[in-house]
């Protein structure tokens, strides 16, 4: 049986107390994600394989609702800002919300039909992610980007499609400014190529 409880979330560090699980993704675990593979290999060595982001869960299998934090380091690989892998949900009828606590970033979204959108991530903005939109968060600032996510426990993660074909847009720094550009390596989906 589940009982109510208060969960302390620190909006600056992203700590969750009590938490049920956590994981970190280091740059060496994100090969294939960034455009400039040589810059990534160099950064893995020069920066001692840094943690790009960390996810902390408060997740009870018996509950329909879960939440937690994502803590993203600032940094770039080549011109691209540090980002998460990006995913669809396994369940296509499950959306999510990202409530930014500190830092600044961009949420990059792509519908199943191929429409791209972005939502600014800054403290006070709660981003609505509709069902069946792929989502990737990007730390475009110089500090940690910390946000709280709320999701259905059974939503599930589907990383493969984005890993294999990429997303249609890239978020890069150009002349000291954040720019959203087309991804030259985007592979499209098989049905369109056929
Ligand atoms: Fe998600």
PDB file of C-alpha atoms and ligand atoms in Angstrom:
ATOM      1  CA  UNK A   1       0.000   0.000   0.000  1.00  0.00           C
ATOM      2  CA  UNK A   2       1.210   3.490  -0.802  1.00  0.00           C
ATOM      3  CA  UNK A   3       1.249   6.306   1.711  1.00  0.00           C
ATOM      4  CA  UNK A   4       1.474  10.043   1.099  1.00  0.00           C
ATOM      5  CA  UNK A   5       4.759  11.781   1.701  1.00  0.00           C
ATOM      6  CA  UNK A   6       6.548  15.021   0.996  1.00  0.00           C
ATOM      7  CA  UNK A   7       9.522  14.864  -1.324  1.00  0.00           C
ATOM      8  CA  UNK A   8      12.147  17.592  -0.922  1.00  0.00           C
ATOM      9  CA  UNK A   9      13.460  18.825  -4.270  1.00  0.00           C
ATOM     10  CA  UNK A  10      16.325  21.287  -4.404  1.00  0.00           C
ATOM     11  CA  UNK A  11      15.902  23.477  -7.461  1.00  0.00           C
ATOM     12  CA  UNK A  12      19.596  24.375  -7.623  1.00  0.00           C
ATOM     13  CA  UNK A  13      21.276  21.005  -7.046  1.00  0.00           C
ATOM     14  CA  UNK A  14      18.365  18.884  -8.294  1.00  0.00           C
ATOM     15  CA  UNK A  15      18.551  16.586  -5.261  1.00  0.00           C
ATOM     16  CA  UNK A  16      15.412  14.543  -4.523  1.00  0.00           C
ATOM     17  CA  UNK A  17      14.808  13.268  -0.970  1.00  0.00           C
ATOM     18  CA  UNK A  18      13.737  10.520  -0.766  1.00  0.00           C
ATOM     19  CA  UNK A  19      14.650   9.216  -4.232  1.00  0.00           C
ATOM     20  CA  UNK A  20      14.009   5.739  -5.640  1.00  0.00           C
ATOM     21  CA  UNK A  21      16.670   5.612  -8.383  1.00  0.00           C
ATOM     22  CA  UNK A  22      19.246   7.698 -10.204  1.00  0.00           C
ATOM     23  CA  UNK A  23      21.612   7.437 -13.120  1.00  0.00           C
ATOM     24  CA  UNK A  24      24.233   9.588 -14.789  1.00  0.00           C
ATOM     25  CA  UNK A  25      25.207   9.781 -18.452  1.00  0.00           C
ATOM     26  CA  UNK A  26      28.834  10.505 -19.210  1.00  0.00           C
ATOM     27  CA  UNK A  27      30.093  11.864 -22.500  1.00  0.00           C
ATOM     28  CA  UNK A  28      31.577   8.469 -23.460  1.00  0.00           C
ATOM     29  CA  UNK A  29      28.074   6.944 -23.190  1.00  0.00           C
ATOM     30  CA  UNK A  30      26.708   9.459 -25.662  1.00  0.00           C
ATOM     31  CA  UNK A  31      28.775   8.553 -28.709  1.00  0.00           C
ATOM     32  CA  UNK A  32      26.869   9.170 -31.921  1.00  0.00           C
ATOM     33  CA  UNK A  33      24.799  11.941 -30.365  1.00  0.00           C
ATOM     34  CA  UNK A  34      26.946  14.910 -31.381  1.00  0.00           C
ATOM     35  CA  UNK A  35      27.856  15.961 -34.903  1.00  0.00           C
ATOM     36  CA  UNK A  36      31.564  16.439 -34.303  1.00  0.00           C
ATOM     37  CA  UNK A  37      32.789  12.987 -33.320  1.00  0.00           C
ATOM     38  CA  UNK A  38      36.430  14.039 -33.119  1.00  0.00           C
ATOM     39  CA  UNK A  39      35.588  16.918 -30.790  1.00  0.00           C
ATOM     40  CA  UNK A  40      33.635  14.471 -28.639  1.00  0.00           C
ATOM     41  CA  UNK A  41      36.549  12.020 -28.403  1.00  0.00           C
ATOM     42  CA  UNK A  42      38.884  14.870 -27.503  1.00  0.00           C
ATOM     43  CA  UNK A  43      36.482  16.147 -24.852  1.00  0.00           C
ATOM     44  CA  UNK A  44      36.156  12.671 -23.311  1.00  0.00           C
ATOM     45  CA  UNK A  45      39.925  12.688 -22.742  1.00  0.00           C
ATOM     46  CA  UNK A  46      40.508  16.365 -21.970  1.00  0.00           C
ATOM     47  CA  UNK A  47      37.533  16.697 -19.602  1.00  0.00           C
ATOM     48  CA  UNK A  48      38.004  13.302 -17.956  1.00  0.00           C
ATOM     49  CA  UNK A  49      34.763  11.874 -19.356  1.00  0.00           C
ATOM     50  CA  UNK A  50      32.408  14.388 -17.748  1.00  0.00           C
ATOM     51  CA  UNK A  51      28.868  13.730 -16.567  1.00  0.00           C
ATOM     52  CA  UNK A  52      26.611  15.399 -19.145  1.00  0.00           C
ATOM     53  CA  UNK A  53      23.392  14.842 -17.241  1.00  0.00           C
ATOM     54  CA  UNK A  54      21.928  13.021 -14.290  1.00  0.00           C
ATOM     55  CA  UNK A  55      18.370  11.841 -13.661  1.00  0.00           C
ATOM     56  CA  UNK A  56      16.891  11.255 -10.206  1.00  0.00           C
ATOM     57  CA  UNK A  57      13.553   9.446  -9.864  1.00  0.00           C
ATOM     58  CA  UNK A  58      10.759   9.327  -7.373  1.00  0.00           C
ATOM     59  CA  UNK A  59       8.922   6.397  -8.914  1.00  0.00           C
ATOM     60  CA  UNK A  60       6.551   3.911  -7.304  1.00  0.00           C
ATOM     61  CA  UNK A  61       5.565   1.050  -9.570  1.00  0.00           C
ATOM     62  CA  UNK A  62       2.100   0.856  -8.005  1.00  0.00           C
ATOM     63  CA  UNK A  63       1.332   4.520  -8.753  1.00  0.00           C
ATOM     64  CA  UNK A  64       0.173   6.006 -12.042  1.00  0.00           C
ATOM     65  CA  UNK A  65       2.271   9.143 -11.476  1.00  0.00           C
ATOM     66  CA  UNK A  66       6.008   9.653 -11.063  1.00  0.00           C
ATOM     67  CA  UNK A  67       8.358  12.603 -11.013  1.00  0.00           C
ATOM     68  CA  UNK A  68      11.981  13.509 -10.538  1.00  0.00           C
ATOM     69  CA  UNK A  69      14.723  15.823 -11.670  1.00  0.00           C
ATOM     70  CA  UNK A  70      17.203  16.100 -14.503  1.00  0.00           C
ATOM     71  CA  UNK A  71      20.445  17.942 -13.813  1.00  0.00           C
ATOM     72  CA  UNK A  72      22.353  18.997 -16.917  1.00  0.00           C
ATOM     73  CA  UNK A  73      25.933  20.209 -16.907  1.00  0.00           C
ATOM     74  CA  UNK A  74      26.875  23.209 -19.024  1.00  0.00           C
ATOM     75  CA  UNK A  75      29.208  22.514 -21.915  1.00  0.00           C
ATOM     76  CA  UNK A  76      29.530  21.981 -25.640  1.00  0.00           C
ATOM     77  CA  UNK A  77      30.904  19.428 -28.058  1.00  0.00           C
ATOM     78  CA  UNK A  78      32.132  21.409 -31.026  1.00  0.00           C
ATOM     79  CA  UNK A  79      29.401  23.994 -31.530  1.00  0.00           C
ATOM     80  CA  UNK A  80      26.635  21.846 -30.024  1.00  0.00           C
ATOM     81  CA  UNK A  81      25.486  22.321 -26.483  1.00  0.00           C
ATOM     82  CA  UNK A  82      25.273  19.387 -24.104  1.00  0.00           C
ATOM     83  CA  UNK A  83      21.953  17.631 -24.587  1.00  0.00           C
ATOM     84  CA  UNK A  84      19.999  14.568 -23.508  1.00  0.00           C
ATOM     85  CA  UNK A  85      19.582  11.583 -25.831  1.00  0.00           C
ATOM     86  CA  UNK A  86      15.988  12.466 -26.664  1.00  0.00           C
ATOM     87  CA  UNK A  87      13.120  10.003 -26.742  1.00  0.00           C
ATOM     88  CA  UNK A  88       9.554   9.221 -27.578  1.00  0.00           C
ATOM     89  CA  UNK A  89       7.440   7.493 -24.961  1.00  0.00           C
ATOM     90  CA  UNK A  90       6.689   3.845 -25.574  1.00  0.00           C
ATOM     91  CA  UNK A  91       3.069   4.619 -24.853  1.00  0.00           C
ATOM     92  CA  UNK A  92       1.946   7.057 -27.499  1.00  0.00           C
ATOM     93  CA  UNK A  93      -0.849   8.429 -25.332  1.00  0.00           C
ATOM     94  CA  UNK A  94       1.447   9.671 -22.558  1.00  0.00           C
ATOM     95  CA  UNK A  95       2.707  13.245 -22.311  1.00  0.00           C
ATOM     96  CA  UNK A  96       4.956  14.892 -19.735  1.00  0.00           C
ATOM     97  CA  UNK A  97       5.734  18.236 -18.091  1.00  0.00           C
ATOM     98  CA  UNK A  98       9.183  19.794 -17.526  1.00  0.00           C
ATOM     99  CA  UNK A  99       9.264  22.530 -14.903  1.00  0.00           C
ATOM    100  CA  UNK A 100      12.580  24.382 -15.006  1.00  0.00           C
ATOM    101  CA  UNK A 101      14.055  25.320 -11.632  1.00  0.00           C
ATOM    102  CA  UNK A 102      17.419  26.878 -12.479  1.00  0.00           C
ATOM    103  CA  UNK A 103      19.663  27.567 -15.434  1.00  0.00           C
ATOM    104  CA  UNK A 104      18.612  28.116 -19.005  1.00  0.00           C
ATOM    105  CA  UNK A 105      18.053  25.823 -21.911  1.00  0.00           C
ATOM    106  CA  UNK A 106      15.903  24.823 -24.805  1.00  0.00           C
ATOM    107  CA  UNK A 107      13.499  21.939 -25.095  1.00  0.00           C
ATOM    108  CA  UNK A 108      13.532  20.550 -28.622  1.00  0.00           C
ATOM    109  CA  UNK A 109      10.433  18.616 -29.647  1.00  0.00           C
ATOM    110  CA  UNK A 110       9.422  16.706 -32.739  1.00  0.00           C
ATOM    111  CA  UNK A 111       6.026  15.263 -33.491  1.00  0.00           C
ATOM    112  CA  UNK A 112       5.630  11.789 -34.962  1.00  0.00           C
ATOM    113  CA  UNK A 113       4.614  13.519 -38.209  1.00  0.00           C
ATOM    114  CA  UNK A 114       7.923  15.406 -38.266  1.00  0.00           C
ATOM    115  CA  UNK A 115       6.978  18.858 -37.025  1.00  0.00           C
ATOM    116  CA  UNK A 116       9.703  20.579 -34.956  1.00  0.00           C
ATOM    117  CA  UNK A 117       9.085  22.948 -32.067  1.00  0.00           C
ATOM    118  CA  UNK A 118      11.102  24.458 -29.248  1.00  0.00           C
ATOM    119  CA  UNK A 119      10.119  25.664 -25.790  1.00  0.00           C
ATOM    120  CA  UNK A 120      12.378  27.909 -23.767  1.00  0.00           C
ATOM    121  CA  UNK A 121      13.563  26.415 -20.481  1.00  0.00           C
ATOM    122  CA  UNK A 122      14.036  28.954 -17.707  1.00  0.00           C
ATOM    123  CA  UNK A 123      12.917  29.186 -14.091  1.00  0.00           C
ATOM    124  CA  UNK A 124       9.160  29.632 -13.902  1.00  0.00           C
ATOM    125  CA  UNK A 125       8.374  28.001 -17.250  1.00  0.00           C
ATOM    126  CA  UNK A 126       6.659  24.640 -17.154  1.00  0.00           C
ATOM    127  CA  UNK A 127       6.906  23.052 -20.591  1.00  0.00           C
ATOM    128  CA  UNK A 128       3.997  20.934 -21.767  1.00  0.00           C
ATOM    129  CA  UNK A 129       5.090  17.925 -23.821  1.00  0.00           C
ATOM    130  CA  UNK A 130       2.087  16.484 -25.654  1.00  0.00           C
ATOM    131  CA  UNK A 131       1.772  12.724 -26.155  1.00  0.00           C
ATOM    132  CA  UNK A 132       3.826  11.320 -29.052  1.00  0.00           C
ATOM    133  CA  UNK A 133       6.242  14.233 -29.360  1.00  0.00           C
ATOM    134  CA  UNK A 134       9.917  13.295 -29.065  1.00  0.00           C
ATOM    135  CA  UNK A 135      11.722  15.531 -26.593  1.00  0.00           C
ATOM    136  CA  UNK A 136      15.333  16.440 -25.902  1.00  0.00           C
ATOM    137  CA  UNK A 137      16.582  19.052 -23.459  1.00  0.00           C
ATOM    138  CA  UNK A 138      19.622  21.178 -24.157  1.00  0.00           C
ATOM    139  CA  UNK A 139      21.635  23.252 -21.714  1.00  0.00           C
ATOM    140  CA  UNK A 140      22.325  26.489 -23.571  1.00  0.00           C
ATOM    141  CA  UNK A 141      23.571  28.397 -20.507  1.00  0.00           C
ATOM    142  CA  UNK A 142      26.769  28.560 -18.498  1.00  0.00           C
ATOM    143  CA  UNK A 143      25.294  27.093 -15.287  1.00  0.00           C
ATOM    144  CA  UNK A 144      23.624  23.810 -14.466  1.00  0.00           C
ATOM    145  CA  UNK A 145      20.156  23.373 -15.962  1.00  0.00           C
ATOM    146  CA  UNK A 146      17.834  21.760 -13.413  1.00  0.00           C
ATOM    147  CA  UNK A 147      14.247  20.812 -14.111  1.00  0.00           C
ATOM    148  CA  UNK A 148      11.526  18.731 -12.484  1.00  0.00           C
ATOM    149  CA  UNK A 149       9.640  16.304 -14.730  1.00  0.00           C
ATOM    150  CA  UNK A 150       6.232  14.734 -14.123  1.00  0.00           C
ATOM    151  CA  UNK A 151       5.129  11.737 -16.087  1.00  0.00           C
ATOM    152  CA  UNK A 152       2.887   8.679 -16.131  1.00  0.00           C
ATOM    153  CA  UNK A 153       4.747   5.750 -14.571  1.00  0.00           C
ATOM    154  CA  UNK A 154       3.856   3.492 -17.492  1.00  0.00           C
ATOM    155  CA  UNK A 155       4.926   5.948 -20.233  1.00  0.00           C
ATOM    156  CA  UNK A 156       8.198   4.140 -20.968  1.00  0.00           C
ATOM    157  CA  UNK A 157      11.164   5.422 -22.968  1.00  0.00           C
ATOM    158  CA  UNK A 158      11.864   4.705 -26.600  1.00  0.00           C
ATOM    159  CA  UNK A 159      15.365   5.950 -27.441  1.00  0.00           C
ATOM    160  CA  UNK A 160      16.136   3.884 -30.539  1.00  0.00           C
ATOM    161  CA  UNK A 161      14.405   5.919 -33.213  1.00  0.00           C
ATOM    162  CA  UNK A 162      16.048   9.214 -32.261  1.00  0.00           C
ATOM    163  CA  UNK A 163      19.413   7.507 -31.753  1.00  0.00           C
ATOM    164  CA  UNK A 164      19.285   5.999 -35.215  1.00  0.00           C
ATOM    165  CA  UNK A 165      17.992   8.886 -37.270  1.00  0.00           C
ATOM    166  CA  UNK A 166      18.712  11.957 -35.122  1.00  0.00           C
ATOM    167  CA  UNK A 167      16.362  14.903 -34.765  1.00  0.00           C
ATOM    168  CA  UNK A 168      15.608  17.361 -37.557  1.00  0.00           C
ATOM    169  CA  UNK A 169      17.115  20.335 -35.754  1.00  0.00           C
ATOM    170  CA  UNK A 170      20.377  21.068 -33.974  1.00  0.00           C
ATOM    171  CA  UNK A 171      20.992  23.655 -31.291  1.00  0.00           C
ATOM    172  CA  UNK A 172      24.418  25.248 -31.655  1.00  0.00           C
ATOM    173  CA  UNK A 173      26.363  28.272 -30.572  1.00  0.00           C
ATOM    174  CA  UNK A 174      27.281  30.590 -33.399  1.00  0.00           C
ATOM    175  CA  UNK A 175      29.094  33.897 -32.798  1.00  0.00           C
ATOM    176  CA  UNK A 176      28.326  33.568 -29.092  1.00  0.00           C
ATOM    177  CA  UNK A 177      24.598  33.099 -29.644  1.00  0.00           C
ATOM    178  CA  UNK A 178      22.277  30.129 -29.542  1.00  0.00           C
ATOM    179  CA  UNK A 179      20.975  29.159 -32.967  1.00  0.00           C
ATOM    180  CA  UNK A 180      18.558  26.410 -34.034  1.00  0.00           C
ATOM    181  CA  UNK A 181      19.600  24.950 -37.390  1.00  0.00           C
ATOM    182  CA  UNK A 182      18.729  22.034 -39.647  1.00  0.00           C
ATOM    183  CA  UNK A 183      20.556  18.791 -38.925  1.00  0.00           C
ATOM    184  CA  UNK A 184      22.590  17.932 -42.050  1.00  0.00           C
ATOM    185  CA  UNK A 185      22.899  14.308 -40.889  1.00  0.00           C
ATOM    186  CA  UNK A 186      19.180  13.796 -40.290  1.00  0.00           C
ATOM    187  CA  UNK A 187      18.242  10.470 -41.855  1.00  0.00           C
ATOM    188  CA  UNK A 188      14.497  10.946 -42.102  1.00  0.00           C
ATOM    189  CA  UNK A 189      12.150   8.101 -41.573  1.00  0.00           C
ATOM    190  CA  UNK A 190      12.206   4.991 -43.715  1.00  0.00           C
ATOM    191  CA  UNK A 191       8.738   5.474 -45.092  1.00  0.00           C
ATOM    192  CA  UNK A 192       9.713   8.786 -46.664  1.00  0.00           C
ATOM    193  CA  UNK A 193      12.908   7.401 -48.170  1.00  0.00           C
ATOM    194  CA  UNK A 194      11.105   4.444 -49.730  1.00  0.00           C
TER     195      UNK A 194
HETATM  196 FE1  LIG B   1       9.844  11.762 -21.539  1.00  0.00          FE
END
